[in-house]
Amino acid sequence: MIEIKDLHKSYKTGKSELHVLKGINFSVKEGELVAIMGSSGSGKSTLLNILGILDEADSGTYVLDGVPIKNLNETLASQYRNKFLGFVFQSFNLINYKSALDNVALPLYYQGIKSKERNEIAMSYLKKVGLETHSHHLPNELSGGQKQRVAIARAMASHPKVLLADEPTGALDTKTSYEVMELIQGINDEGKTILIVTHEPDIAAMCKRNVILRDGLIVEDKYITQQRVTANV
Amino acid sequence: MFNIERWQEIFEAISKNKLRTFLTGVSVASGIFILVILLGAGKGIQNGIQNQFAQDATNRISIWPGNTSKEYKGLGIGRETKLKNRDYEIVTQKFEDYIDNKSAIYSVWSGNIVFGKETGTYRVEGVNPNYQFIENASIVEGRFINLSDIENYEKAAVIGKKVATDLFKEKNKPLGQSINISGMMYKVVGVFTDPGGEREEQRVFIPLSTAQKAYSAGDNIRSMAFTMPKETNFNKAVAESKKFTEELGKVLKKRHMIAPDDESALFINNSLEEAKKIYQMTDIIQAFFWFVGILTIIAGVVGVGNIMLIVVKERTKEIGIRKALGASPASIIAMILQESIFITLISGFMGLILGLLVWAGIGPSVESDFFSHPEVDFNIALTTVILLTVAGAFAGFIPAYKAAKIKPIVALRDE
């Protein structure tokens, strides 16, 4: 599903150059649930942004579902994001003047799906995350956990090949975090490939594979025995 | 542009962000509103001034006497110039080619007019038949002074509309009634109206010959008035009339022993030259209002651009989210532009309609001698709205383009 070879990325800050990724080799097969871990500054968010075609690598190759991601113009990049990827952010990033239902329906709008069908699909995903009763609430009328569940529904709505989550539980308390992880595990059980960036070991333990970054390199990459949330709660 | 889904998306953004929409709208609407008010005021002043000078034929030339202010050929200062019938005859013969309508005038200053119990003081002037066209007067009923009135010393009077309403009220028909003008009975043969308004309609015309005889004026006349044949070219008309008045002045000054450079012994007024000044003045007034109006529009456009910039700034995160979810740069530009064009157009029309309503409402009540019919050419106003919209779209394009360039990762970075 994801093939990365010798990925480099550096940022220019003033005169000094910050070499963030120093040759990442990494591949993910379909149906995996991967936690990318590391202390802040290790390059884990940069890696996720490159994976999400939100940012571009300086060198190296990135193949997503057989499609090489290289030198894309903005229009093509946005098409690929829409088709291949679903995003979940730490700060939810819901559009605050749109209802939960409209937020979930937004990626479908950019796929050119008509509003009636869009709303039906969006509703089915809201049902899946258990929020069909809150479909007409605005984001500021929802709790943190509810917002993240709406965001997950939105990420799922466009039927992406890979779900990318950047600290999805970073802004949530433990109980809500586990609820969100339970949802993510459920989605993964249905066969969706999911990558999660996190620095919380308990969240990482709920994944199937842990990749640890340090100073722009992968220092550890191991398959683990997944801890099910239901056992913890 | 006609994608219903996109319009739904835009309407949602507009209706959920009322303050933003309101601010953009107000700046546009007020710009157009001010422009409409300014253009209306400019037009009103122009109309008012033109009305003031529409009371007489625009190519009228008047001559009236004064007192000498310069010694000439041994004659002293302060001599009164006396115009006679003979002067009129010589001038009209000599300048036949220049003259269209002509009249000598003998005015009876403040003629006291009585009809039954009604009485009033009006300007009474003895004139020739042609004088009607020099005064730009039109007959409401009856007729003007004619040639047989002059020849037969008829006691006929043509009265202004104001005089008619003053003396005869509603109950009596003026035509055929006898009125007493300074002790002599006259028959009303006509009622006239004058574009100069009430002031000009407070006059009474009687035959020149009758006036001279009845008020013991002999062959004295008070003044002369002419019009010149119409010229299609305004500047040529001004030049012709200038030439005529100069020649006229020379002939009369020579006859009356007046120094050629004596300006107070004989007055010659050329209304065409005056008209030219007036037209230039109203042109300047119009140009000034346009100038202010266009500056207002520019301020409006800058305002719209400014607001668009803030809108984009405020929506950076939203734009980032949209891009992460698969919005193409083109769709972001289209979204922002369409929204700005829509708001500009609607509020522009609202400003336009409000401005037109204000003029329709207060227009009649601010009517005065120097201000009338403050109308705005709807097409001009409409063009301005469209111009503002296009300019607003251009002003909005830059921030929209910038917004489309925003990298989602930058937009989504937590504050």
XYZ file of C-alpha atoms in Angstrom:
648
model
C 0.000 0.000 0.000
C 2.741 2.456 1.003
C 6.336 2.191 -0.235
C 8.926 4.700 0.946
C 12.589 4.598 -0.016
C 15.387 6.845 1.246
C 13.182 9.814 2.060
C 14.910 13.091 2.924
C 13.410 16.347 4.057
C 14.947 19.492 5.415
C 13.526 22.856 6.370
C 15.229 26.158 5.959
C 14.850 28.413 8.946
C 16.700 31.602 8.220
C 20.269 30.731 7.390
C 20.431 27.393 9.126
C 19.028 24.258 7.605
C 17.194 21.700 9.658
C 17.537 18.173 8.359
C 14.365 16.546 9.650
C 14.153 13.265 7.744
C 17.465 11.614 7.009
C 16.644 8.669 4.819
C 13.482 6.885 5.816
C 12.778 3.417 4.435
C 9.361 2.196 5.283
C 6.520 0.190 3.828
C 3.004 -0.527 4.937
C 0.772 -3.320 3.702
C -2.987 -3.173 3.378
C -4.905 -3.585 6.620
C -2.102 -2.567 8.931
C -2.566 -0.360 11.999
C 0.731 1.437 12.510
C 1.756 3.759 15.321
C 4.547 6.169 14.451
C 6.224 7.207 17.661
C 9.002 9.487 18.719
C 9.754 12.498 20.848
C 8.943 15.918 19.507
C 11.380 16.936 16.797
C 11.967 13.373 15.743
C 10.282 14.026 12.401
C 7.153 11.965 12.901
C 4.711 14.716 11.943
C 6.797 15.639 8.906
C 6.683 12.019 7.791
C 2.918 11.966 8.194
C 2.541 15.190 6.215
C 4.598 13.737 3.379
C 2.536 10.548 3.515
C -0.579 12.715 3.373
C 0.669 14.662 0.338
C 0.375 17.791 2.426
C 4.102 18.288 2.127
C 6.725 17.176 -0.344
C 9.975 15.315 0.248
C 13.297 16.672 -1.021
C 14.474 13.326 -2.293
C 13.510 9.671 -2.202
C 10.491 7.853 -3.571
C 6.996 7.496 -2.275
C 4.554 5.112 -3.940
C 0.960 5.117 -2.712
C -1.176 2.183 -3.876
C 1.014 1.777 -6.940
C 0.948 5.488 -7.824
C 4.257 7.342 -7.563
C 3.795 10.573 -5.615
C 6.282 12.929 -7.179
C 6.198 16.466 -8.537
C 2.447 16.762 -8.296
C 0.819 20.058 -9.037
C -1.674 21.373 -6.477
C -4.712 20.249 -8.428
C -3.479 16.670 -8.810
C -2.306 16.571 -5.210
C -5.764 17.612 -4.026
C -7.328 14.922 -6.214
C -5.059 12.244 -4.744
C -5.741 13.451 -1.213
C -9.433 13.233 -1.895
C -9.251 9.784 -3.473
C -6.594 8.016 -1.414
C -6.409 9.637 1.989
C -8.481 10.437 5.021
C -7.155 12.805 7.677
C -7.742 12.971 11.397
C -6.086 15.836 13.256
C -5.282 16.477 16.882
C -7.310 19.703 16.817
C -10.155 18.056 14.867
C -10.171 20.770 12.163
C -13.890 20.755 11.640
C -15.351 23.732 9.796
C -17.058 25.511 12.650
C -19.978 27.021 10.759
C -20.994 23.686 9.258
C -23.100 21.068 11.020
C -21.643 17.640 11.824
C -23.440 16.183 8.820
C -22.164 18.888 6.443
C -18.633 18.451 7.737
C -18.743 14.743 7.020
C -20.257 15.411 3.591
C -17.566 17.927 2.566
C -15.040 15.510 0.980
C -17.924 14.023 -0.998
C -18.754 17.508 -2.273
C -15.263 17.680 -3.720
C -15.832 14.307 -5.355
C -18.759 15.857 -7.184
C -21.453 13.814 -5.467
C -24.903 15.430 -5.431
C -26.196 16.765 -2.147
C -28.916 14.184 -1.526
C -26.586 11.230 -1.971
C -23.861 13.090 -0.106
C -26.046 13.515 2.932
C -27.103 9.875 2.879
C -23.508 8.665 2.824
C -22.502 11.178 5.490
C -25.392 10.070 7.679
C -24.363 6.416 7.396
C -20.851 7.304 8.595
C -22.201 9.416 11.441
C -24.262 6.396 12.442
C -21.118 4.316 12.346
C -19.388 6.614 14.857
C -22.566 6.727 16.937
C -23.469 10.350 16.365
C -26.506 10.167 14.087
C -28.495 11.989 16.768
C -26.047 14.909 16.625
C -26.020 15.313 12.855
C -27.310 18.895 12.916
C -25.155 20.114 15.773
C -22.410 22.603 15.092
C -18.884 21.601 16.195
C -18.941 23.941 19.191
C -22.019 22.114 20.457
C -20.078 18.834 20.597
C -17.619 17.510 23.161
C -13.988 16.838 22.222
C -14.577 13.134 21.778
C -17.659 13.760 19.690
C -15.748 16.219 17.505
C -13.018 13.658 16.900
C -15.612 11.033 16.021
C -17.136 13.456 13.503
C -13.631 14.047 12.116
C -13.108 10.280 11.795
C -16.454 9.921 10.052
C -15.385 12.697 7.680
C -12.038 11.018 7.007
C -13.867 7.762 6.250
C -16.624 9.282 4.122
C -14.555 9.646 0.962
C -13.726 5.965 1.239
C -9.932 6.461 1.331
C -7.309 3.755 0.999
C -5.335 5.017 3.971
C -6.401 6.825 7.126
C -3.789 9.184 8.551
C -4.225 10.344 12.137
C -1.971 12.989 13.680
C -2.158 12.685 17.472
C -5.869 11.857 17.291
C -6.120 11.534 21.055
C -3.741 14.363 21.938
C -6.516 16.736 22.971
C -8.689 14.160 24.706
C -8.809 12.680 28.206
C -7.936 9.050 28.723
C -11.472 7.702 28.723
C -12.415 9.569 25.555
C -9.063 8.624 23.992
C -9.859 4.977 24.499
C -13.306 5.413 23.002
C -11.743 6.978 19.921
C -9.147 4.193 19.740
C -11.913 1.624 20.000
C -13.513 3.223 16.966
C -10.193 3.226 15.081
C -9.609 -0.421 15.935
C -13.084 -1.248 14.668
C -12.396 0.518 11.375
C -9.083 -1.312 11.096
C -10.843 -4.594 11.757
C -12.860 -3.958 8.620
C -9.584 -3.898 6.672
C -8.711 -0.193 6.480
C -5.026 0.747 6.546
C -4.415 3.251 9.346
C -1.332 5.216 10.399
C -1.331 7.020 13.724
C 1.250 9.468 14.953
C 1.363 9.445 18.738
C 3.731 9.834 21.645
C 1.522 8.018 24.107
C 2.707 4.446 24.709
C -0.750 3.196 25.694
C -2.187 4.402 22.380
C 0.726 2.825 20.500
C 0.084 -0.436 22.307
C -3.388 -0.535 20.808
C -1.890 -0.663 17.320
C -0.479 -3.692 15.542
C 2.907 -2.246 14.625
C 5.111 0.356 16.268
C 7.624 2.473 14.339
C 9.900 4.617 16.459
C 11.676 7.630 14.994
C 14.627 9.413 16.483
C 16.452 12.340 14.882
C 15.009 11.674 11.449
C 15.706 7.979 11.292
C 13.690 4.856 12.077
C 15.352 3.301 15.086
C 12.840 0.601 15.778
C 10.118 -1.110 13.738
C 8.301 -3.993 15.356
C 5.020 -5.870 15.174
C 3.315 -6.130 18.542
C 0.409 -7.923 20.063
C -2.477 -5.537 19.831
C -4.161 -4.551 23.044
C -7.912 -4.305 22.535
C -9.523 -1.256 24.098
C -12.429 -3.303 25.418
C -10.008 -5.167 27.675
C -8.780 -1.895 29.174
C -12.007 -0.102 29.873
C -20.667 29.589 -12.391
C -24.062 27.900 -12.593
C -23.212 24.933 -10.488
C -26.085 24.598 -8.018
C -23.996 22.616 -5.552
C -21.407 25.362 -5.460
C -24.054 28.044 -4.958
C -25.456 26.056 -2.040
C -21.978 25.924 -0.578
C -21.596 29.703 -1.016
C -25.006 30.545 0.385
C -24.194 28.469 3.416
C -20.932 30.336 3.941
C -22.711 33.681 3.483
C -25.609 32.928 5.790
C -23.392 31.470 8.516
C -21.021 34.442 8.479
C -23.450 37.318 8.734
C -21.136 39.943 10.170
C -18.546 39.430 7.457
C -21.200 39.552 4.758
C -22.740 42.615 6.355
C -19.456 44.534 6.519
C -18.565 43.803 2.916
C -22.065 44.682 1.826
C -22.210 47.947 3.738
C -18.961 49.250 2.277
C -20.126 48.509 -1.250
C -23.682 49.722 -0.755
C -22.556 52.980 0.830
C -20.134 53.610 -2.027
C -22.846 53.240 -4.629
C -25.318 55.140 -2.464
C -22.985 58.107 -2.138
C -22.294 58.056 -5.868
C -25.999 58.098 -6.695
C -26.579 60.951 -4.246
C -23.681 62.926 -5.697
C -24.713 62.379 -9.306
C -28.297 63.315 -8.437
C -27.159 66.498 -6.685
C -24.934 67.394 -9.633
C -27.790 66.885 -12.046
C -30.135 68.875 -9.815
C -27.784 71.831 -9.686
C -27.233 71.648 -13.432
C -30.959 71.540 -14.134
C -31.577 74.359 -11.678
C -29.007 76.647 -13.217
C -30.149 75.876 -16.724
C -33.734 76.653 -15.737
C -32.603 80.010 -14.416
C -31.306 80.866 -17.820
C -34.030 79.219 -19.831
C -36.351 82.126 -19.140
C -35.264 83.942 -22.287
C -34.227 82.723 -25.692
C -30.612 81.584 -25.271
C -29.448 83.690 -28.193
C -31.030 86.891 -26.935
C -29.224 90.201 -27.347
C -30.500 93.151 -25.318
C -29.543 96.788 -25.518
C -30.419 99.385 -22.931
C -29.103 102.866 -22.286
C -27.114 104.292 -19.408
C -25.136 107.478 -18.667
C -21.813 108.425 -20.208
C -18.771 108.045 -18.028
C -16.226 109.498 -20.457
C -15.828 112.835 -22.186
C -16.134 112.638 -25.929
C -15.792 115.322 -28.581
C -16.178 118.059 -26.063
C -19.272 116.553 -24.452
C -19.328 116.015 -20.709
C -19.775 113.091 -18.380
C -23.167 111.969 -17.088
C -25.201 112.532 -20.226
C -28.154 110.198 -20.416
C -28.316 108.124 -23.577
C -31.807 108.252 -25.048
C -32.828 105.535 -27.451
C -35.497 106.485 -30.007
C -37.632 104.673 -32.529
C -35.186 105.912 -35.142
C -32.309 104.035 -33.498
C -34.335 100.862 -33.651
C -35.186 101.399 -37.324
C -31.587 102.098 -38.320
C -30.244 99.119 -36.408
C -32.827 96.677 -37.749
C -32.240 97.854 -41.305
C -28.479 97.807 -41.103
C -28.204 94.414 -39.421
C -31.098 92.705 -41.156
C -28.951 89.666 -41.953
C -27.956 89.117 -38.351
C -31.415 89.427 -36.870
C -34.125 86.820 -36.501
C -36.624 88.287 -34.014
C -36.587 91.926 -33.069
C -38.441 94.253 -30.742
C -38.128 97.672 -29.244
C -39.453 97.925 -25.718
C -41.029 100.713 -23.729
C -41.563 99.618 -20.138
C -44.006 101.266 -17.823
C -42.299 100.686 -14.520
C -44.569 99.182 -11.926
C -47.865 99.498 -13.681
C -50.747 99.438 -11.257
C -53.367 97.017 -12.547
C -56.942 96.836 -11.324
C -59.692 94.356 -12.094
C -62.840 94.671 -10.027
C -61.718 94.508 -6.396
C -58.405 92.879 -7.241
C -55.368 95.043 -7.678
C -51.664 94.475 -8.137
C -48.433 96.015 -9.333
C -46.752 94.363 -12.275
C -44.133 95.119 -14.879
C -45.869 96.430 -17.962
C -43.966 96.499 -21.219
C -44.847 97.900 -24.599
C -43.434 95.512 -27.151
C -43.538 94.409 -30.780
C -45.183 91.119 -31.868
C -41.863 89.368 -32.212
C -41.086 89.865 -28.563
C -42.890 86.659 -27.652
C -40.075 84.605 -29.155
C -37.357 86.728 -27.615
C -38.919 86.164 -24.197
C -39.429 82.456 -24.905
C -43.026 82.930 -23.801
C -45.742 80.575 -24.967
C -49.403 81.410 -25.206
C -51.738 79.470 -22.910
C -54.887 80.991 -24.329
C -55.754 83.776 -26.762
C -52.911 85.377 -28.697
C -49.856 87.621 -28.370
C -49.632 91.268 -29.478
C -49.971 91.368 -33.269
C -49.136 93.820 -36.026
C -52.624 95.294 -36.249
C -52.510 96.067 -32.495
C -49.385 98.114 -33.183
C -50.769 99.867 -36.252
C -54.107 100.719 -34.663
C -52.799 101.624 -31.220
C -55.094 98.938 -29.785
C -55.534 98.770 -26.043
C -54.761 95.073 -25.904
C -52.911 93.316 -23.099
C -51.250 89.938 -22.889
C -50.884 88.939 -19.264
C -48.680 86.405 -17.507
C -50.213 83.335 -15.912
C -49.402 84.615 -12.432
C -51.141 87.905 -13.209
C -54.155 85.958 -14.477
C -54.440 83.871 -11.316
C -53.864 86.940 -9.110
C -56.508 89.078 -10.743
C -59.102 86.653 -11.978
C -58.755 83.861 -9.442
C -60.630 80.752 -10.453
C -64.001 82.303 -11.131
C -63.411 84.619 -14.111
C -62.011 83.797 -17.508
C -59.299 86.362 -18.289
C -59.850 86.520 -22.056
C -61.953 89.510 -23.136
C -61.984 91.099 -19.678
C -61.145 94.755 -19.266
C -58.362 95.672 -16.885
C -57.166 99.064 -15.747
C -53.452 99.610 -16.266
C -52.265 102.858 -14.679
C -55.515 104.608 -15.374
C -56.276 103.244 -18.800
C -58.560 100.374 -19.736
C -57.143 97.453 -21.713
C -58.706 94.289 -23.035
C -57.016 91.027 -22.181
C -56.279 89.216 -25.464
C -53.954 86.489 -24.253
C -52.348 84.704 -21.334
C -48.757 83.500 -21.543
C -46.486 81.195 -19.640
C -42.713 81.526 -19.396
C -40.105 78.816 -18.606
C -38.502 81.338 -16.236
C -41.332 80.648 -13.813
C -43.528 82.909 -11.697
C -41.177 85.864 -11.668
C -41.338 86.063 -15.446
C -45.061 85.439 -15.453
C -45.759 88.541 -13.372
C -45.613 90.733 -16.438
C -48.052 92.296 -18.847
C -47.328 93.064 -22.492
C -49.091 95.793 -24.429
C -48.424 97.110 -27.970
C -45.329 99.348 -28.108
C -47.167 102.052 -30.068
C -49.978 102.150 -27.522
C -47.533 102.320 -24.623
C -45.613 105.236 -26.113
C -48.808 107.138 -26.848
C -50.682 106.355 -23.653
C -47.826 107.146 -21.312
C -46.579 110.202 -23.258
C -43.284 108.704 -24.253
C -43.222 110.196 -27.741
C -40.742 108.181 -29.771
C -38.643 107.144 -26.784
C -37.879 103.489 -26.252
C -36.347 101.952 -23.147
C -34.512 99.113 -24.771
C -34.190 96.822 -27.755
C -33.993 93.075 -27.923
C -33.020 90.739 -30.729
C -32.464 87.116 -31.369
C -30.165 85.752 -34.033
C -30.893 82.937 -36.474
C -30.132 79.545 -34.942
C -26.715 78.117 -35.630
C -26.055 74.414 -35.257
C -22.514 75.020 -34.093
C -22.503 76.549 -30.630
C -19.068 78.140 -30.873
C -19.868 79.599 -34.277
C -23.083 81.037 -32.843
C -21.133 82.647 -30.010
C -18.633 84.128 -32.466
C -21.404 85.469 -34.752
C -23.289 87.075 -31.900
C -20.121 88.614 -30.542
C -19.416 90.148 -33.934
C -22.996 91.434 -34.140
C -22.939 93.037 -30.701
C -19.623 94.740 -31.440
C -20.914 96.216 -34.713
C -24.162 97.185 -33.023
C -22.289 98.965 -30.253
C -20.165 100.907 -32.742
C -23.161 102.127 -34.755
C -25.183 103.231 -31.731
C -22.244 104.847 -29.942
C -21.443 106.840 -33.051
C -25.049 108.024 -33.331
C -25.191 109.094 -29.718
C -21.705 110.620 -29.491
C -20.447 108.105 -26.994
C -16.769 107.322 -26.598
C -16.083 103.904 -28.181
C -14.625 102.622 -24.913
C -17.402 103.983 -22.682
C -18.916 100.923 -21.058
C -21.661 102.585 -19.028
C -23.435 104.689 -21.640
C -24.851 101.748 -23.490
C -25.287 98.209 -22.244
C -25.357 95.321 -24.619
C -26.042 91.950 -23.112
C -25.363 88.860 -25.141
C -27.099 85.941 -23.482
C -25.344 83.419 -25.665
C -22.007 84.364 -24.202
C -23.571 84.140 -20.774
C -24.994 80.775 -21.715
C -21.572 79.596 -22.724
C -20.239 80.491 -19.297
C -23.168 78.764 -17.644
C -22.674 75.608 -19.663
C -19.005 75.617 -18.796
C -19.862 76.110 -15.154
C -22.382 73.281 -15.063
C -19.871 71.099 -16.893
C -17.347 71.837 -14.182
C -19.902 71.079 -11.474
C -20.762 67.777 -13.184
C -17.088 66.927 -13.591
C -16.499 67.680 -9.934
C -19.292 65.371 -8.810
C -18.002 62.642 -11.100
C -14.523 63.131 -9.716
C -15.732 62.790 -6.127
C -17.972 59.887 -7.148
C -15.158 57.992 -8.809
C -12.933 58.518 -5.797
C -15.740 57.110 -3.668
C -15.922 54.078 -5.926
C -12.164 53.594 -5.732
C -12.408 53.779 -1.953
C -15.192 51.187 -2.191
C -13.072 48.871 -4.308
C -10.129 49.203 -1.943
C -12.531 48.510 0.915
C -13.817 45.370 -0.753
C -10.286 44.210 -1.496
C -9.324 44.887 2.090
C -12.254 42.937 3.462
C -11.513 40.078 1.080
C -7.976 40.006 2.420
C -9.279 39.743 5.963
C -11.835 37.148 4.895
C -9.108 35.005 3.391
C -6.959 35.443 6.467
C -9.867 34.474 8.681
C -10.656 31.493 6.500
C -7.078 30.273 6.134
C -7.727 27.288 8.351
C -10.983 26.465 6.629
C -9.234 26.681 3.265
C -6.518 24.375 4.586
C -9.133 21.873 5.738
C -10.899 22.056 2.398
C -7.633 21.490 0.573
C -6.759 18.532 2.793
C -10.177 17.096 1.973
C -9.518 17.421 -1.742
C -10.442 20.959 -2.814
C -8.461 22.031 -5.866
C -6.881 25.509 -5.956
C -9.291 26.493 -8.738
C -12.291 25.584 -6.616
C -10.939 27.680 -3.733
C -10.490 30.728 -6.000
C -13.922 30.194 -7.514
C -15.500 29.902 -4.095
C -14.030 33.126 -2.751
C -14.545 35.095 -5.956
C -18.099 33.949 -6.439
C -18.910 34.871 -2.901
C -17.375 38.332 -3.237
C -19.016 38.998 -6.598
C -22.367 37.886 -5.264
C -22.162 40.097 -2.187
C -20.842 43.096 -4.146
C -23.555 42.799 -6.763
C -26.436 42.422 -4.336
C -25.290 45.182 -2.007
C -24.399 47.390 -4.966
C -27.961 47.096 -6.188
C -29.241 47.807 -2.715
C -27.150 50.979 -2.535
C -28.376 51.941 -5.994
C -32.015 51.408 -5.177
C -31.666 53.166 -1.829
C -30.047 56.161 -3.523
C -32.763 56.313 -6.168
C -35.431 56.012 -3.479
C -33.879 58.859 -1.508
C -33.998 61.110 -4.560
C -37.517 59.990 -5.363
C -38.497 60.736 -1.767
C -36.746 64.010 -0.993
C -36.311 65.197 -4.607
C -39.584 67.154 -4.795
C -39.089 68.775 -1.386
C -35.619 70.136 -2.126
C -36.817 71.690 -5.368
C -35.735 75.339 -5.510
C -34.643 78.028 -7.948
C -31.156 76.604 -8.222
C -31.981 72.941 -7.750
C -34.456 70.948 -9.740
C -35.112 67.402 -10.944
C -32.188 65.682 -9.205
C -32.369 62.578 -11.360
C -29.731 59.928 -11.909
C -29.272 58.244 -15.227
C -30.169 54.652 -14.331
C -27.830 53.264 -16.970
C -24.884 55.186 -15.583
C -25.687 53.993 -12.082
C -26.080 50.413 -13.307
C -22.777 50.601 -15.142
C -21.148 51.788 -11.943
C -22.537 48.862 -9.997
C -21.178 46.452 -12.575
C -17.886 48.320 -12.689
C -17.617 48.128 -8.930
C -18.406 44.432 -9.009
C -15.742 43.734 -11.617
C -13.235 45.877 -9.762
C -14.229 44.168 -6.518
C -13.680 40.801 -8.162
C -10.217 41.895 -9.250
C -9.515 43.190 -5.784
C -10.765 39.871 -4.410
C -8.779 37.820 -6.872
C -5.403 38.539 -5.337
C -6.310 37.310 -1.864
C -8.222 34.410 -3.406
C -5.200 33.433 -5.434
C -3.054 33.687 -2.333
C -5.548 31.531 -0.464
C -5.382 28.872 -3.150
C -1.608 28.866 -2.814
C -1.703 28.240 0.918
C -0.147 24.897 1.715
C -2.648 22.930 3.748
C 0.076 22.018 6.174
C 0.737 25.693 6.906
C -2.954 26.448 7.191
C -3.603 23.555 9.531
C -0.645 24.162 11.817
C -1.966 24.736 15.288
C -1.879 28.324 16.415
